[in-house]
Short mmCIF file of C-alpha atoms and ligand atoms in Angstrom, two decimals:
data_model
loop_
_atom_site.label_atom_id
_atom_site.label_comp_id
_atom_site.label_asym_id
_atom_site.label_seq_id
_atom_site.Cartn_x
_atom_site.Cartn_y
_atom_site.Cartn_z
CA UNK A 1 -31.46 89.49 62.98
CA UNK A 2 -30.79 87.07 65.57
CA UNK A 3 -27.78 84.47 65.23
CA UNK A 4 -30.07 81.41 64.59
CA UNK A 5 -26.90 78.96 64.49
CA UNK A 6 -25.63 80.07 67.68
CA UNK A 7 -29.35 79.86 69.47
CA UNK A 8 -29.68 76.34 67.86
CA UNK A 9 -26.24 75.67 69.34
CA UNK A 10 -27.70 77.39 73.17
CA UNK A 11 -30.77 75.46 73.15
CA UNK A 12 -28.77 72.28 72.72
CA UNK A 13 -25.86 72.62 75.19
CA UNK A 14 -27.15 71.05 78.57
CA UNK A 15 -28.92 67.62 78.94
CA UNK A 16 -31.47 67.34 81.43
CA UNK A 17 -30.83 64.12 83.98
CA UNK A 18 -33.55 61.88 82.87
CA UNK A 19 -34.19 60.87 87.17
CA UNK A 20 -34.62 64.83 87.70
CA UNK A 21 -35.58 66.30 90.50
CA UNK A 22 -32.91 64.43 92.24
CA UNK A 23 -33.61 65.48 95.73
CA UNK A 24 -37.23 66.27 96.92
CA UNK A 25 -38.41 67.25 100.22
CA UNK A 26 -39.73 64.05 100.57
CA UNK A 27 -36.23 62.40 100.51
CA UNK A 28 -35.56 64.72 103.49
CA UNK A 29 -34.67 62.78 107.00
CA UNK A 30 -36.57 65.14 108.53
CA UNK A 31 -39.74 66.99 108.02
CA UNK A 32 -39.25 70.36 105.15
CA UNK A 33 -41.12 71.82 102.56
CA UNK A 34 -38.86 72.55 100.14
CA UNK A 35 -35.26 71.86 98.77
CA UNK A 36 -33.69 73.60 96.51
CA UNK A 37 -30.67 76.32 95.16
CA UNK A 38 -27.57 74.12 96.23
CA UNK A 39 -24.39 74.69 96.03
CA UNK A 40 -22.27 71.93 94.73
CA UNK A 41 -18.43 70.90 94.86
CA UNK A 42 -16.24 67.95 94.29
CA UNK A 43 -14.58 66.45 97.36
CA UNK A 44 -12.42 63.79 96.87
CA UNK A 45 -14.68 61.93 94.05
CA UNK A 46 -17.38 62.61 95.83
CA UNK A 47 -20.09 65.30 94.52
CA UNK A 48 -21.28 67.37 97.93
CA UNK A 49 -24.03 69.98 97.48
CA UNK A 50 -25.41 72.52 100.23
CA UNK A 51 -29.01 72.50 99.60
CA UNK A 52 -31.15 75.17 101.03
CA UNK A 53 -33.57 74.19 102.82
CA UNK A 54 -37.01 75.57 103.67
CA UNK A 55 -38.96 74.99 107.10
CA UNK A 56 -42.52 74.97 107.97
CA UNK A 57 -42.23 78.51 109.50
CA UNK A 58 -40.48 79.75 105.57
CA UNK A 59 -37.39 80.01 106.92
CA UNK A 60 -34.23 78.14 105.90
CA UNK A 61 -31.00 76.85 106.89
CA UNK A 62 -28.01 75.31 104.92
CA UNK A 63 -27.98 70.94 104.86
CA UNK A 64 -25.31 68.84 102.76
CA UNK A 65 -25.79 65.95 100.57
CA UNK A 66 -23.33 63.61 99.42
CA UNK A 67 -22.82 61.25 96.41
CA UNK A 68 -20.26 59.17 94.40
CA UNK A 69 -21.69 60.15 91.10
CA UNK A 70 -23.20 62.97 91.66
CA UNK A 71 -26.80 61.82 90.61
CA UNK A 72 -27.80 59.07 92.95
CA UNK A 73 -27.91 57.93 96.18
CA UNK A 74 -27.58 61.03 98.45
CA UNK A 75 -26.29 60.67 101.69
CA UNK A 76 -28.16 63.33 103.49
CA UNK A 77 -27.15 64.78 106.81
CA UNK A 78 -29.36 63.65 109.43
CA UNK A 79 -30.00 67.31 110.95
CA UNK A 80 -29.68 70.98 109.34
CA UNK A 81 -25.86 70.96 109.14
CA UNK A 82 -25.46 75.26 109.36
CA UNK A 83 -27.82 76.99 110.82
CA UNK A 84 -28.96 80.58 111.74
CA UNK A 85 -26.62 81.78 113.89
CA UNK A 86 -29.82 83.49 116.85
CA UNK A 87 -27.25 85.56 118.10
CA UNK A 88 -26.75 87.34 115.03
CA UNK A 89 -29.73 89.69 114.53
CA UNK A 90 -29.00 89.74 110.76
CA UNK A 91 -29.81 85.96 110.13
CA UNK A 92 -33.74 85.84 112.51
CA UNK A 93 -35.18 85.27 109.25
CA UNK A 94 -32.38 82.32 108.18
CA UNK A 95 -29.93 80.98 105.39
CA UNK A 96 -30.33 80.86 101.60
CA UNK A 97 -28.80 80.13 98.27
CA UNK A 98 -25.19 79.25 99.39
CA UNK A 99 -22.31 79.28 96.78
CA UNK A 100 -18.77 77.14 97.40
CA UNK A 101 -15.59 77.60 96.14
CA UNK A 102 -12.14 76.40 97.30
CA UNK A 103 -10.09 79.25 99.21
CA UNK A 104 -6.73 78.24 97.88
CA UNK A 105 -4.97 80.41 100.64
CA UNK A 106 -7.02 79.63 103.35
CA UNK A 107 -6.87 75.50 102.49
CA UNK A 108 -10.47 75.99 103.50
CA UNK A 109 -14.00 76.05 101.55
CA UNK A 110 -15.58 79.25 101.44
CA UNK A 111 -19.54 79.13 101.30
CA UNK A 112 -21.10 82.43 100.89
CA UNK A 113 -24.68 83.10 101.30
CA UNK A 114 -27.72 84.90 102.24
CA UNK A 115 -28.71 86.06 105.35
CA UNK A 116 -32.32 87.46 106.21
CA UNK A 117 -34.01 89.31 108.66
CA UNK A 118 -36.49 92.30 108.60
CA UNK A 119 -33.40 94.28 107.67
CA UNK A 120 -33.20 92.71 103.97
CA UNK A 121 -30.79 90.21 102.87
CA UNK A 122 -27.15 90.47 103.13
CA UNK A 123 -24.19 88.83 101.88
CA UNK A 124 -22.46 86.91 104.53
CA UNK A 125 -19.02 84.21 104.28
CA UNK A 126 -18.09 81.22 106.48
CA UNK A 127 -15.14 79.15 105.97
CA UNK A 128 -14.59 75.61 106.81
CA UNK A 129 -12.55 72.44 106.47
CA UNK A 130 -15.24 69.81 106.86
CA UNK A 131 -18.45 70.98 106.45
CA UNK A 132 -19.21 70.15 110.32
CA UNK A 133 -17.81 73.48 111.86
CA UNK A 134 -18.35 76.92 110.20
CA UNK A 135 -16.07 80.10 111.31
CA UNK A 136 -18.06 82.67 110.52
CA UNK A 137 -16.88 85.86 108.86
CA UNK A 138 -20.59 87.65 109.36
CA UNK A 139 -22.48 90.28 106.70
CA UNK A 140 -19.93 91.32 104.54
CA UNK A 141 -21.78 94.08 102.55
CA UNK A 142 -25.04 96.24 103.46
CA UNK A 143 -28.35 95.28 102.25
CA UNK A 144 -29.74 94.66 99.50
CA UNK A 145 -27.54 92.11 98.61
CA UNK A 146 -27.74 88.24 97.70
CA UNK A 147 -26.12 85.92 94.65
CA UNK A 148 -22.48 86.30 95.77
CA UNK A 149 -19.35 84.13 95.78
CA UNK A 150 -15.44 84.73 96.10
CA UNK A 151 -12.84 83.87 92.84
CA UNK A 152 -10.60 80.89 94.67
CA UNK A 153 -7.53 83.32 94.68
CA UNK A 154 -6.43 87.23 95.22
CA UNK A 155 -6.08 89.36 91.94
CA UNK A 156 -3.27 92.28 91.99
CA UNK A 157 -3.31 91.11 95.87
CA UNK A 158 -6.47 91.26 96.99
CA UNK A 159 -9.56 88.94 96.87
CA UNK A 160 -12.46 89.68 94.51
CA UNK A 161 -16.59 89.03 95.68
CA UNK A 162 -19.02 88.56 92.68
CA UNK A 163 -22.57 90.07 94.48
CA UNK A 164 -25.55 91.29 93.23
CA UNK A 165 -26.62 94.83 95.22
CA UNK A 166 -30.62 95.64 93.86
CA UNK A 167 -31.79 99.06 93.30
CA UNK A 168 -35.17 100.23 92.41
CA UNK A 169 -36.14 96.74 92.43
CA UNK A 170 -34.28 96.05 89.69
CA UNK A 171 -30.35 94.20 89.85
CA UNK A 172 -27.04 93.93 87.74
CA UNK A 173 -23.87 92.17 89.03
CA UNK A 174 -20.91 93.93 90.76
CA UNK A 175 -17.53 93.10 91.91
CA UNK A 176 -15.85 94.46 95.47
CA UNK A 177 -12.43 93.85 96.63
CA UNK A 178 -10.74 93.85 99.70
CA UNK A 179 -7.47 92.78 101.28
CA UNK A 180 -8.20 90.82 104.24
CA UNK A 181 -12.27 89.17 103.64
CA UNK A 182 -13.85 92.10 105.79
CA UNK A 183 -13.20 95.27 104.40
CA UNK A 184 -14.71 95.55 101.22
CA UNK A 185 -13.86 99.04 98.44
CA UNK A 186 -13.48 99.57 94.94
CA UNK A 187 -17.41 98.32 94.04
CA UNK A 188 -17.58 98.31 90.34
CA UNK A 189 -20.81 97.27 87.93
CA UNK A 190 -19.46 93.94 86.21
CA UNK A 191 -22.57 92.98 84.37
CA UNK A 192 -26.06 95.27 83.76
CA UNK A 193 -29.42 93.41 82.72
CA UNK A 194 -30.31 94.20 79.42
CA UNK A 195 -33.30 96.17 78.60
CA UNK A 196 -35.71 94.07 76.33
CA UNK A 197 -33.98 91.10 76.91
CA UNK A 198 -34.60 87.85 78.65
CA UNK A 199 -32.47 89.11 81.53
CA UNK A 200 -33.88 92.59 81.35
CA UNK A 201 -35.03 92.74 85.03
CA UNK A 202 -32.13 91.06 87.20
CA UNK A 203 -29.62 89.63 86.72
CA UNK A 204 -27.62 87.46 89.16
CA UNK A 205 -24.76 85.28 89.49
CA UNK A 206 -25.78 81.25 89.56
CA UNK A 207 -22.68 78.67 89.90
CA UNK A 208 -19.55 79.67 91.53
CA UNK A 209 -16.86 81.02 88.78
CA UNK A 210 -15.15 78.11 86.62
CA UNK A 211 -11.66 78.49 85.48
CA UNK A 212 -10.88 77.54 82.22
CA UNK A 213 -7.70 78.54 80.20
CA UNK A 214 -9.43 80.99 77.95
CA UNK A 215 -10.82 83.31 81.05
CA UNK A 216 -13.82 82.65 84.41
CA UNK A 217 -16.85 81.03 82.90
CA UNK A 218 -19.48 82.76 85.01
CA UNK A 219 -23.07 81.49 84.76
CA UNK A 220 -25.50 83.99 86.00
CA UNK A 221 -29.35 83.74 86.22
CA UNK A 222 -31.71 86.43 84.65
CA UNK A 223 -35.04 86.98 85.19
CA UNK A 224 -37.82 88.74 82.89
CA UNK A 225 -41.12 89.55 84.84
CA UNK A 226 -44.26 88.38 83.06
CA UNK A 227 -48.17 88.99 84.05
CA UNK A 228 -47.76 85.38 84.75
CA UNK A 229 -44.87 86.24 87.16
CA UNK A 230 -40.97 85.93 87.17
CA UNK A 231 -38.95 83.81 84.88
CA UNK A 232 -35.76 82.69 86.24
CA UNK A 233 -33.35 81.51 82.85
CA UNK A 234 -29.38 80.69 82.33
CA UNK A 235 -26.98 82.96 80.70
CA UNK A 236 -23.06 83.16 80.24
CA UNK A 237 -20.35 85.15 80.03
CA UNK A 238 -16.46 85.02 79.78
CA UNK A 239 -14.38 86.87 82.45
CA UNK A 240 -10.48 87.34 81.77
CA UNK A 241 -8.50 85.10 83.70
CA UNK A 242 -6.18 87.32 85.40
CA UNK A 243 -8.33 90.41 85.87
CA UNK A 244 -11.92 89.25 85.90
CA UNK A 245 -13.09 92.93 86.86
CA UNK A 246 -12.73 92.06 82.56
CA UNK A 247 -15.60 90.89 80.44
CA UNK A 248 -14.77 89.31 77.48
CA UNK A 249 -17.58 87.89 76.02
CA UNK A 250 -21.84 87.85 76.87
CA UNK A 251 -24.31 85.55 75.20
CA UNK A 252 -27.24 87.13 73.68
CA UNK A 253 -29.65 84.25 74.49
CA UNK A 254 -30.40 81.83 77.91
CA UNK A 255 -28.99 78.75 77.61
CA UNK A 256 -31.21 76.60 79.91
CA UNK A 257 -34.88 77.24 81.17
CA UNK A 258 -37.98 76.23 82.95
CA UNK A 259 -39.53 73.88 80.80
CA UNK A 260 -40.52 70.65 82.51
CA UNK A 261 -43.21 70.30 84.82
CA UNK A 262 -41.00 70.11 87.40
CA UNK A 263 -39.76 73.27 86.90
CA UNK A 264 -42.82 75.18 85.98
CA UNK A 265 -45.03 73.22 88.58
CA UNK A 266 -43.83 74.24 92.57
CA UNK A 267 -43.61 77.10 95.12
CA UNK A 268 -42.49 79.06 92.43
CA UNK A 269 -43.47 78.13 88.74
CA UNK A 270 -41.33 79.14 85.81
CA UNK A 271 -37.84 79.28 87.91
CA UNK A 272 -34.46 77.10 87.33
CA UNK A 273 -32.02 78.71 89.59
CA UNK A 274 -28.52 76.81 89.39
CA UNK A 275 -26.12 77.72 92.23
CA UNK A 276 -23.19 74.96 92.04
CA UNK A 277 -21.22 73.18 89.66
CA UNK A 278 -19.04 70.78 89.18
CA UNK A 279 -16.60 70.19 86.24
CA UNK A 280 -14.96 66.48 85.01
CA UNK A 281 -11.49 67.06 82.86
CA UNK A 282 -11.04 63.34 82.35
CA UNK A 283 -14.53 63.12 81.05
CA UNK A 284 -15.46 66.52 79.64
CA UNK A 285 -18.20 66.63 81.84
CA UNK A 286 -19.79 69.69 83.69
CA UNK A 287 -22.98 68.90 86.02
CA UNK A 288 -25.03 71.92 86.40
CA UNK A 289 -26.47 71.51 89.37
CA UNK A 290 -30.06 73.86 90.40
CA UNK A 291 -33.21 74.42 92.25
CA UNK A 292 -36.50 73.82 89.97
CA UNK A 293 -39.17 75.75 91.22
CA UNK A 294 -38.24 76.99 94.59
CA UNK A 295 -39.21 73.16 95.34
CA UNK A 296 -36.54 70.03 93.87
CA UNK A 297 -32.87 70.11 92.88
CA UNK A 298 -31.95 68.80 90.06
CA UNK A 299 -29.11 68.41 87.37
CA UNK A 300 -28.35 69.11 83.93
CA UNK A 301 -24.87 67.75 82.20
CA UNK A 302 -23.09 69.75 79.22
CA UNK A 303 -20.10 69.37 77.35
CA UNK A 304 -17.38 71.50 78.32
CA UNK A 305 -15.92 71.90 74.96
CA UNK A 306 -19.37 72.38 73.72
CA UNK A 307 -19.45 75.57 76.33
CA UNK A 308 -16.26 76.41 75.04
CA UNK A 309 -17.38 76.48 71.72
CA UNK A 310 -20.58 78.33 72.19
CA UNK A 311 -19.10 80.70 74.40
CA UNK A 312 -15.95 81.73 72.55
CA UNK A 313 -18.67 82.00 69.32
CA UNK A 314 -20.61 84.65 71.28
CA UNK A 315 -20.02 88.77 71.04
CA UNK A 316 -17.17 90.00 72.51
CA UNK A 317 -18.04 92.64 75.28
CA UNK A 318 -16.33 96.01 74.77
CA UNK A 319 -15.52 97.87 77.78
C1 BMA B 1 -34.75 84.90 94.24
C2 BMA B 1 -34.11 84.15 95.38
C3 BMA B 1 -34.10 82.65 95.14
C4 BMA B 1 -35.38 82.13 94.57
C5 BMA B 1 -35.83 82.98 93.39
C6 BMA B 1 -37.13 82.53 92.76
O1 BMA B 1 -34.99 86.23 94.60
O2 BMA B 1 -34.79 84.45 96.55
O3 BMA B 1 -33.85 82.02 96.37
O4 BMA B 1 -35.16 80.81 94.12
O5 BMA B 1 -35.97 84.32 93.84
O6 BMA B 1 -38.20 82.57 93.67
#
């Protein structure tokens, strides 16, 4: 029997912004079809998101956005602000679904990200301190790989990459390590997609990691393929806090899914896809932030006690 108290409590957890889709291509300076999968961070009070961006040719690159609340008035960069490095075979085909965290170390942002070209999609990292220049770290794993990002800090000593690898066409979550940001060992499964489920066909991560004092919230995206095509839904887990290769807790049901028209209307019906996040302590506030239909971004707001609750009130994973 399902846990009807704690799907009441899922379904209720995030509140769509009622001016959603808050960016459209049509808000664009310059002529795209498509915005969408951002990632977002706070700067200095001020919400910044790295949309991807689709061209006219299908390709993308990587183009910030800045606002003071997070919801209106985006200040949009005039030109793409990273693109496809032409010298690097592995990104002909451009630059998708970035995730940023905070490289405590480094005292730099790390944006990881997709890279494409005939030979699949990669994984690749650059760093920066002003999201102007970009050092660029190149492919970090072989293909096929996408949905990655880095924890802020080293565990045991070395840094940790959430990725999603995809075999048979299908996809679970894994963790690699590595000392230095270009050697990467120890590859271990973190999180399967469950057969019969919702997220019974992939499974990737969405938001960067959050750090709470109970353990990593990590969002991830699953997706359930339908004669009608792919649905794209939110789930959650709980990592442990000081060794997130650890997980402590997996909800049984999505928490957010396409369910407006502008997120079953688009270049890809039936798909949320939330790739950044960004967390208020002051006001309890988390901003969910995610591209509807392979078209718009937009943002949902939850509670973060309410995640808390919900998922501390969720099965406890058994390794
Ligand atoms: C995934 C990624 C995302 C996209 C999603 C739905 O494989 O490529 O960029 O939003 O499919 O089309």
């Amino acid at each position: 029997m399902p846990n009807f108290e704690l799907q009441k409590k899922a379904n209720e957890l995030f509140t769509r912004y009622g001016g959603n889709p808050i960016l459209t291509p049509e808000d664009w300076p310059y002529a795209v079809n498509a915005v969408m999968n951002p990632a977002a961070i706070k700067i200095n009070n001020e919400t910044l998101i790295l949309a991807r961006v689709e061209d006219m040719r299908g390709f993308s690159h990587l183009t910030v956005a800045r606002s003071a609340d997070g919801f209106t008035n985006w200040q949009i960069d005039s030109e793409p602000t990273m693109e496809a490095d032409h010298s690097n075979r592995e990104e002909r085909w451009g630059l998708e679904d970035p995730r940023i965290i905070w490289l405590e170390e480094q005292k730099q942002y790390a944006i990881t990200y997709t890279s494409f070209s005939e030979g699949g999609p990669v994984v690749s990292l650059a760093i920066t301190k002003n999201f102007k220049t970009f050092a660029r770290l190149g492919v970090l794993l072989p293909p096929e790989d996408k949905d990655a990002c880095l924890f802020p800090r080293r565990f045991r000593g070395r840094f940790v990459l959430i990725h999603r690898p995809i075999v048979r066409g299908e996809a679970h979550i894994w963790l690699s390590f590595s000392p230095d940001l270009k050697h990467w060992g120890d590859h271990t499964m973190l999180i399967p997609s469950r057969h019969a489920y919702w997220d019974c066909h992939r499974v990737g991560l969405a938001c960067q990691p959050v750090e709470t004092p109970q353990g990593w919230l990590m969002f991830y995206h699953g997706v359930r393929n339908t004669t009608a095509g792919a649905l794209y839904r939110l789930g959650l887990v709980l990592l442990d806090l000081n060794e997130p290769w650890k997980v402590l807790r997996r909800g049984d049901e999505w928490i957010l899914g396409p369910r407006e028209l502008y997120e079953q209307v688009g270049d890809v019906g039936g798909v949320i896809f939330p790739s950044g996040v960004t967390v208020s302590k002051e006001t309890d506030q988390l901003n969910l932030y995610y591209g509807a239909a392979d078209c718009t971004i937009a943002v949902a707001t939850a509670k973060m006690s309410d995640i808390m609750n919900y998922i501390m009130s969720c099965p406890e994973v058994s390794s």
